[in-house]
Amino acid sequence: YAQEAKHALRKAEQREDIGDKTFIHAILGKVYKDLQCWDSAYYYHLKVTESGNVEKAYHSYRELYDLEKRRKNYDKASEYLEKALDSRNIMQYITRTEAVARVNALYNYQRTESENNRLALENEQKQSYIYLLLLGLFVSFIVLMFIAIYVWKNKQELRIQAEKYRVYSAKFKAKSQAEIQENKWKIEKLEHLLEDVKIQKDTLRSQLL
């Protein structure tokens, strides 16, 4: 299986559509170590440490430490072990930084969400106020319209009553004038009669004398 894995990984390594081959190199280093191809394992693990991937570099430094220790090159093994520890510290720092970033992101998200909820509530309240204001204006308009219609009808009724009163007053005034003229004529007639009676009375008196 190790040989088959090696051939498959070597083919994958030669593919141009794979940009980052760090993962392939890390597995090749392990496969060559299992095949006891120490130089090839050393070569691929060293390439992994040069990739900039801290997590993969940590494991490769551990493998290089084992390889150098197998060669009894303890100074170099200590150097790789120190680099492995440095990589682990960097990973822990990155993990803590990412954790802090996640906490900050969560806090900012919650804060933003709270602010959004507050703004949404304010918008809902403003919309409710606007709806109530519009409803109040609509009701006021309806009431004013009914009042205007009522006032207009009353004015029309008053105008009709005033017109009837004017016509009646004119008729009454004309009738009164006619009656006054008739009464004056009767009074004048009575005065003439009284004058005639007085004349007759004087004449009779003269005759009697």
Rosetta silent file (secondary structure, phi, psi, omega in degrees, C-alpha in Angstrom):
SEQUENCE: YAQEAKHALRKAEQREDIGDKTFIHAILGKVYKDLQCWDSAYYYHLKVTESGNVEKAYHSYRELYDLEKRRKNYDKASEYLEKALDSRNIMQYITRTEAVARVNALYNYQRTESENNRLALENEQKQSYIYLLLLGLFVSFIVLMFIAIYVWKNKQELRIQAEKYRVYSAKFKAKSQAEIQENKWKIEKLEHLLEDVKIQKDTLRSQLL
SCORE:     score description
SCORE:     0.000 S_00000001
   1 L     0.000  -34.985 -179.744    0.000    0.000    0.000 S_00000001
   2 H   -63.790  -40.965  178.876    2.858    2.376    0.736 S_00000001
   3 H   -63.987  -43.885 -179.823    4.252    1.947   -2.798 S_00000001
   4 H   -63.939  -42.330  177.754    0.835    2.565   -4.353 S_00000001
   5 H   -62.428  -39.132  179.738    0.319    5.616   -2.172 S_00000001
   6 H   -62.365  -46.922 -179.144    3.766    6.901   -3.164 S_00000001
   7 H   -63.682  -41.560  179.754    3.026    6.573   -6.908 S_00000001
   8 H   -63.802  -41.114 -179.373   -0.393    8.216   -6.535 S_00000001
   9 H   -70.380  -35.299  177.480    1.102   11.089   -4.539 S_00000001
  10 H   -65.738  -37.518  176.395    3.946   11.581   -7.003 S_00000001
  11 H   -65.873  -42.193  178.647    1.405   11.867   -9.821 S_00000001
  12 H   -64.092  -34.295  179.508   -0.612   14.366   -7.774 S_00000001
  13 H   -64.490  -30.745 -177.553    2.588   16.317   -7.112 S_00000001
  14 H   -85.026   -7.281 -179.703    3.156   16.714  -10.856 S_00000001
  15 L   -73.460  134.804 -176.770   -0.328   18.086  -11.530 S_00000001
  16 L   -86.323  -15.269 -178.106   -0.320   21.771  -12.430 S_00000001
  17 L   -82.343   -6.049  176.315   -3.918   22.422  -11.382 S_00000001
  18 L   -97.688  114.057 -176.577   -3.017   21.905   -7.710 S_00000001
  19 L   -77.575  -57.728 -178.255   -1.611   25.143   -6.357 S_00000001
  20 L   -94.737  112.950 -178.258   -0.718   24.318   -2.739 S_00000001
  21 L  -106.883   19.526 -178.991    1.022   20.943   -2.566 S_00000001
  22 H   -60.670  -43.519 -179.499    2.028   21.159    1.095 S_00000001
  23 H   -61.560  -40.263  179.534   -0.431   18.442    2.085 S_00000001
  24 H   -64.833  -43.700 -179.243    0.947   16.136   -0.635 S_00000001
  25 H   -64.545  -37.889  179.622    4.539   16.758    0.466 S_00000001
  26 H   -64.099  -42.591  179.819    3.651   16.069    4.103 S_00000001
  27 H   -69.354  -39.161  177.326    2.077   12.704    3.223 S_00000001
  28 H   -60.243  -39.075  177.787    4.983   11.839    0.907 S_00000001
  29 H   -60.432  -42.196  178.690    7.369   12.497    3.788 S_00000001
  30 H   -67.782  -41.369 -179.454    5.455   10.033    5.982 S_00000001
  31 H   -62.735  -46.267  179.427    5.224    7.450    3.177 S_00000001
  32 H   -64.295  -32.116  176.782    8.974    7.643    2.461 S_00000001
  33 H   -66.775  -42.069  177.696    9.646    7.327    6.188 S_00000001
  34 H   -64.010  -32.872  177.974    7.509    4.185    6.320 S_00000001
  35 L   -82.372   -0.194 -179.599    9.459    2.894    3.288 S_00000001
  36 L    63.037   28.316  171.529   12.643    3.781    5.183 S_00000001
  37 L   -92.380   82.353 -169.411   13.723    6.110    2.379 S_00000001
  38 H   -63.466  -41.117 -178.270   15.244    8.499    4.863 S_00000001
  39 H   -64.848  -43.399  179.029   16.679   11.034    2.426 S_00000001
  40 H   -65.677  -39.522  177.841   13.409   11.357    0.495 S_00000001
  41 H   -63.248  -43.186  178.483   11.475   11.660    3.731 S_00000001
  42 H   -60.610  -43.914 -177.845   13.888   14.339    4.926 S_00000001
  43 H   -59.584  -48.206 -174.663   13.563   16.175    1.576 S_00000001
  44 H   -73.549  -36.493  177.200    9.750   16.325    1.622 S_00000001
  45 H   -67.966  -33.432  176.625    9.442   17.237    5.289 S_00000001
  46 H   -66.600  -37.929  176.713   11.955   20.006    4.741 S_00000001
  47 H   -62.744  -36.380  179.865    9.824   21.317    1.828 S_00000001
  48 H   -64.932  -39.829 -179.062    6.814   21.342    4.152 S_00000001
  49 H   -66.620  -21.697 -179.727    8.662   23.508    6.689 S_00000001
  50 L   -91.026   -0.696 -174.186    9.410   25.996    3.896 S_00000001
  51 L   -80.018  -22.644 -177.179    5.729   26.234    2.807 S_00000001
  52 L    92.921   -3.081  176.626    4.653   28.684    5.514 S_00000001
  53 L   -83.944  106.733 -171.818    1.925   26.375    6.814 S_00000001
  54 H   -64.812  -42.532 -177.528    2.578   26.471   10.578 S_00000001
  55 H   -64.913  -45.793  178.609    0.468   23.429   11.470 S_00000001
  56 H   -67.329  -38.045  179.961    2.039   21.235    8.782 S_00000001
  57 H   -62.387  -37.980  179.042    5.497   22.629    9.617 S_00000001
  58 H   -57.648  -49.824 -179.494    5.052   21.611   13.269 S_00000001
  59 H   -66.565  -36.977  179.439    4.482   17.958   12.342 S_00000001
  60 H   -68.716  -37.488  176.035    7.299   18.031    9.761 S_00000001
  61 H   -62.764  -37.195  176.250    9.726   19.488   12.321 S_00000001
  62 H   -63.882  -40.230  178.218    8.797   16.607   14.627 S_00000001
  63 H   -66.544  -41.894  178.414    9.522   14.151   11.778 S_00000001
  64 H   -64.481  -36.853  175.406   12.839   15.887   11.023 S_00000001
  65 H   -59.052  -44.937  179.044   13.676   15.701   14.710 S_00000001
  66 H   -64.892  -40.193 -178.918   13.114   11.921   14.607 S_00000001
  67 H   -65.592  -44.533  179.779   15.167   11.573   11.416 S_00000001
  68 H   -67.711  -35.352  177.289   18.120   13.542   12.796 S_00000001
  69 H   -66.547  -35.995  176.218   17.933   11.645   16.056 S_00000001
  70 H   -63.033  -35.664  178.361   18.046    8.382   14.047 S_00000001
  71 L   -78.884   -3.421 -176.639   21.211    9.712   12.374 S_00000001
  72 L    65.320   25.113  175.185   22.523   10.520   15.859 S_00000001
  73 L   -94.559   79.604 -170.192   22.827   14.142   14.806 S_00000001
  74 H   -70.957  -31.385  177.465   21.602   15.421   18.150 S_00000001
  75 H   -62.572  -46.989  179.444   22.476   19.084   17.613 S_00000001
  76 H   -67.194  -37.057  178.131   20.368   19.229   14.470 S_00000001
  77 H   -62.182  -42.395  177.959   17.667   17.174   16.169 S_00000001
  78 H   -62.884  -38.146  179.429   17.570   19.685   19.041 S_00000001
  79 H   -62.992  -44.009  179.488   17.317   22.514   16.529 S_00000001
  80 H   -68.500  -34.811  177.748   14.329   20.872   14.819 S_00000001
  81 H   -65.022  -39.727  177.964   12.726   20.120   18.171 S_00000001
  82 H   -64.423  -40.629  178.309   13.075   23.774   19.144 S_00000001
  83 H   -66.923  -34.543  176.642   11.527   24.822   15.842 S_00000001
  84 H   -63.911  -42.572  178.029    8.701   22.362   16.431 S_00000001
  85 H   -64.434  -40.457  176.521    8.064   23.946   19.840 S_00000001
  86 H   -60.911  -42.473  179.731    8.176   27.405   18.281 S_00000001
  87 H   -63.561  -39.311  178.682    5.644   26.267   15.656 S_00000001
  88 H   -65.335  -40.207  177.435    3.406   24.878   18.390 S_00000001
  89 H   -62.599  -40.571  178.289    3.609   28.179   20.281 S_00000001
  90 H   -63.482  -42.071  178.644    2.733   30.026   17.110 S_00000001
  91 H   -61.924  -41.537  179.067   -0.228   27.694   16.563 S_00000001
  92 H   -64.776  -40.686  177.933   -1.392   28.272   20.120 S_00000001
  93 H   -63.002  -44.181  179.226   -1.008   32.022   19.672 S_00000001
  94 H   -62.947  -40.483  179.562   -2.934   31.864   16.403 S_00000001
  95 H   -62.423  -45.019  178.428   -5.591   29.733   18.086 S_00000001
  96 H   -63.985  -41.181  179.770   -5.907   32.210   20.948 S_00000001
  97 H   -62.945  -43.410  178.618   -5.953   35.097   18.490 S_00000001
  98 H   -64.840  -37.557  178.186   -8.617   33.392   16.432 S_00000001
  99 H   -63.548  -44.679  177.862  -10.579   32.644   19.605 S_00000001
 100 H   -62.621  -41.613  179.105  -10.354   36.294   20.650 S_00000001
 101 H   -62.723  -39.752  178.800  -11.308   37.323   17.131 S_00000001
 102 H   -66.193  -40.654  177.922  -14.275   34.952   17.237 S_00000001
 103 H   -63.065  -44.694  178.688  -15.308   36.316   20.634 S_00000001
 104 H   -62.952  -41.846  178.966  -14.958   39.863   19.356 S_00000001
 105 H   -62.762  -41.822  178.423  -16.827   38.950   16.204 S_00000001
 106 H   -64.393  -42.813  178.719  -19.572   37.333   18.288 S_00000001
 107 H   -62.344  -45.288  179.169  -19.704   40.363   20.580 S_00000001
 108 H   -64.020  -38.100  178.658  -19.816   42.723   17.604 S_00000001
 109 H   -63.613  -46.365  179.582  -22.451   40.541   15.964 S_00000001
 110 H   -63.600  -40.107  178.766  -24.581   40.541   19.104 S_00000001
 111 H   -64.721  -43.664  178.024  -24.061   44.264   19.501 S_00000001
 112 H   -64.267  -40.679  179.552  -24.940   44.853   15.859 S_00000001
 113 H   -63.866  -41.678  177.683  -27.922   42.523   16.181 S_00000001
 114 H   -63.091  -42.851  178.733  -29.102   44.389   19.276 S_00000001
 115 H   -64.040  -40.943  177.895  -28.679   47.705   17.489 S_00000001
 116 H   -63.873  -40.847  177.894  -30.520   46.353   14.467 S_00000001
 117 H   -63.917  -40.945  179.039  -33.316   45.093   16.715 S_00000001
 118 H   -63.638  -43.789  178.841  -33.486   48.472   18.435 S_00000001
 119 H   -65.385  -38.585  178.606  -33.625   50.279   15.108 S_00000001
 120 H   -63.819  -41.073  178.386  -36.221   47.818   13.829 S_00000001
 121 H   -64.614  -41.924  177.819  -38.317   48.427   16.966 S_00000001
 122 H   -62.931  -41.156  178.411  -37.968   52.185   16.528 S_00000001
 123 H   -63.234  -41.851  178.026  -38.974   51.871   12.888 S_00000001
 124 H   -62.164  -41.992  178.741  -41.995   49.789   13.863 S_00000001
 125 H   -64.713  -41.106  178.411  -42.955   52.382   16.476 S_00000001
 126 H   -63.553  -42.046  178.205  -42.496   55.188   13.952 S_00000001
 127 H   -63.767  -38.802  177.802  -44.605   53.296   11.420 S_00000001
 128 H   -63.630  -42.908  177.296  -47.259   52.728   14.088 S_00000001
 129 H   -61.448  -41.222 -179.761  -47.226   56.450   14.897 S_00000001
 130 H   -64.765  -43.995  178.833  -47.508   57.278   11.211 S_00000001
 131 H   -61.488  -44.016  179.025  -50.409   54.826   10.775 S_00000001
 132 H   -63.870  -40.167  178.481  -52.154   56.279   13.835 S_00000001
 133 H   -63.179  -45.433  178.353  -51.546   59.816   12.570 S_00000001
 134 H   -62.909  -40.995  178.297  -52.912   58.935    9.136 S_00000001
 135 H   -63.301  -42.245  177.791  -55.895   57.207   10.736 S_00000001
 136 H   -62.365  -41.608  178.101  -56.497   60.256   12.926 S_00000001
 137 H   -64.673  -39.269  179.867  -56.269   62.559    9.916 S_00000001
 138 H   -65.084  -45.794  178.798  -58.661   60.327    7.970 S_00000001
 139 H   -62.962  -42.218  178.489  -61.186   60.251   10.843 S_00000001
 140 H   -61.744  -40.306  178.901  -60.822   64.020   11.289 S_00000001
 141 H   -63.132  -42.667  179.249  -61.407   64.513    7.566 S_00000001
 142 H   -63.284  -44.903 -179.990  -64.561   62.357    7.698 S_00000001
 143 H   -62.145  -45.564  179.022  -65.849   64.250   10.757 S_00000001
 144 H   -62.373  -36.153  179.346  -65.084   67.619    9.163 S_00000001
 145 H   -65.467  -43.681  177.772  -66.813   66.494    5.977 S_00000001
 146 H   -64.153  -39.437  178.136  -69.970   65.509    7.908 S_00000001
 147 H   -63.334  -42.918  179.681  -69.831   68.801    9.818 S_00000001
 148 H   -62.596  -41.879  178.756  -69.457   70.724    6.556 S_00000001
 149 H   -64.465  -41.500  179.716  -72.417   68.843    5.027 S_00000001
 150 H   -63.368  -45.135  179.318  -74.483   69.482    8.179 S_00000001
 151 H   -63.448  -41.114 -179.538  -73.625   73.207    8.174 S_00000001
 152 H   -64.187  -42.075  178.002  -74.358   73.445    4.444 S_00000001
 153 H   -63.531  -41.525  177.876  -77.761   71.774    4.894 S_00000001
 154 H   -62.716  -40.942  177.885  -78.564   74.109    7.791 S_00000001
 155 H   -62.943  -41.364  178.821  -77.575   77.101    5.683 S_00000001
 156 H   -63.288  -43.111  179.230  -79.757   75.834    2.862 S_00000001
 157 H   -63.510  -42.949  178.342  -82.641   75.316    5.282 S_00000001
 158 H   -64.034  -38.604  178.958  -82.130   78.772    6.768 S_00000001
 159 H   -64.876  -40.178  178.777  -81.974   80.288    3.291 S_00000001
 160 H   -65.541  -44.238  178.983  -85.231   78.563    2.332 S_00000001
 161 H   -62.817  -40.848  178.840  -86.877   79.675    5.580 S_00000001
 162 H   -63.893  -39.088  178.970  -85.598   83.227    5.063 S_00000001
 163 H   -65.268  -41.965  177.497  -86.963   83.219    1.497 S_00000001
 164 H   -62.736  -42.299  179.665  -90.351   81.960    2.744 S_00000001
 165 H   -64.237  -38.808  179.281  -90.339   84.594    5.478 S_00000001
 166 H   -64.440  -44.693  178.848  -89.491   87.312    2.951 S_00000001
 167 H   -62.469  -44.916  179.709  -92.303   86.239    0.641 S_00000001
 168 H   -63.005  -42.067  179.894  -94.731   85.992    3.573 S_00000001
 169 H   -63.087  -40.997  179.593  -93.614   89.392    4.884 S_00000001
 170 H   -63.773  -43.625  179.395  -94.063   90.929    1.464 S_00000001
 171 H   -64.641  -42.894 -178.990  -97.558   89.431    1.132 S_00000001
 172 H   -64.550  -41.330  179.666  -98.452   90.459    4.679 S_00000001
 173 H   -64.204  -42.458  179.170  -97.134   93.963    4.119 S_00000001
 174 H   -64.284  -41.811  178.461  -99.072   94.292    0.872 S_00000001
 175 H   -63.637  -41.275  179.835 -102.224   92.990    2.558 S_00000001
 176 H   -63.522  -41.324  178.086 -101.715   95.353    5.456 S_00000001
 177 H   -62.740  -40.131  179.620 -101.290   98.297    3.111 S_00000001
 178 H   -65.747  -41.717  179.034 -104.457   97.313    1.300 S_00000001
 179 H   -66.278  -38.588  178.427 -106.372   97.023    4.563 S_00000001
 180 H   -63.398  -43.348  179.136 -104.957  100.343    5.723 S_00000001
 181 H   -63.833  -39.794  178.867 -106.034  101.986    2.501 S_00000001
 182 H   -66.318  -40.894  179.094 -109.485  100.400    2.799 S_00000001
 183 H   -65.323  -38.991  177.758 -109.794  101.533    6.414 S_00000001
 184 H   -63.161  -39.903  179.762 -108.732  105.054    5.451 S_00000001
 185 H   -65.787  -39.448  178.479 -111.351  105.047    2.730 S_00000001
 186 H   -65.944  -40.870  179.274 -113.996  103.859    5.196 S_00000001
 187 H   -62.974  -43.647  179.127 -112.898  106.491    7.698 S_00000001
 188 H   -62.678  -39.143  179.096 -113.114  109.187    5.058 S_00000001
 189 H   -64.602  -42.608  177.615 -116.548  107.893    4.040 S_00000001
 190 H   -64.124  -39.359  178.195 -117.701  107.947    7.638 S_00000001
 191 H   -62.210  -40.867  177.913 -116.312  111.458    8.038 S_00000001
 192 H   -64.102  -39.674  178.850 -118.269  112.555    4.965 S_00000001
 193 H   -64.020  -44.713  178.732 -121.370  110.927    6.388 S_00000001
 194 H   -61.331  -37.601  178.829 -120.860  112.652    9.730 S_00000001
 195 H   -65.780  -40.868  178.671 -120.363  115.910    7.902 S_00000001
 196 H   -65.604  -40.328  179.109 -123.595  115.356    5.986 S_00000001
 197 H   -64.460  -40.894  179.372 -125.430  114.475    9.218 S_00000001
 198 H   -63.376  -40.606  179.422 -124.103  117.594   10.866 S_00000001
 199 H   -64.234  -45.378  179.313 -125.222  119.671    7.948 S_00000001
 200 H   -61.220  -39.995  179.798 -128.645  118.077    8.023 S_00000001
 201 H   -62.505  -43.163  178.656 -128.804  118.629   11.780 S_00000001
 202 H   -64.864  -38.974 -178.292 -127.963  122.304   11.372 S_00000001
 203 H   -65.031  -45.309  179.128 -130.494  122.638    8.594 S_00000001
 204 H   -63.301  -38.166  178.887 -133.234  121.066   10.701 S_00000001
 205 H   -64.797  -41.264  178.263 -132.322  123.226   13.595 S_00000001
 206 H   -63.510  -41.478 -179.914 -132.504  126.306   11.450 S_00000001
 207 H   -64.537  -40.204 -179.654 -135.876  125.242   10.154 S_00000001
 208 H   -65.482  -40.728  178.496 -137.141  124.631   13.642 S_00000001
 209 L   -64.552    0.000    0.000 -135.986  128.045   14.747 S_00000001
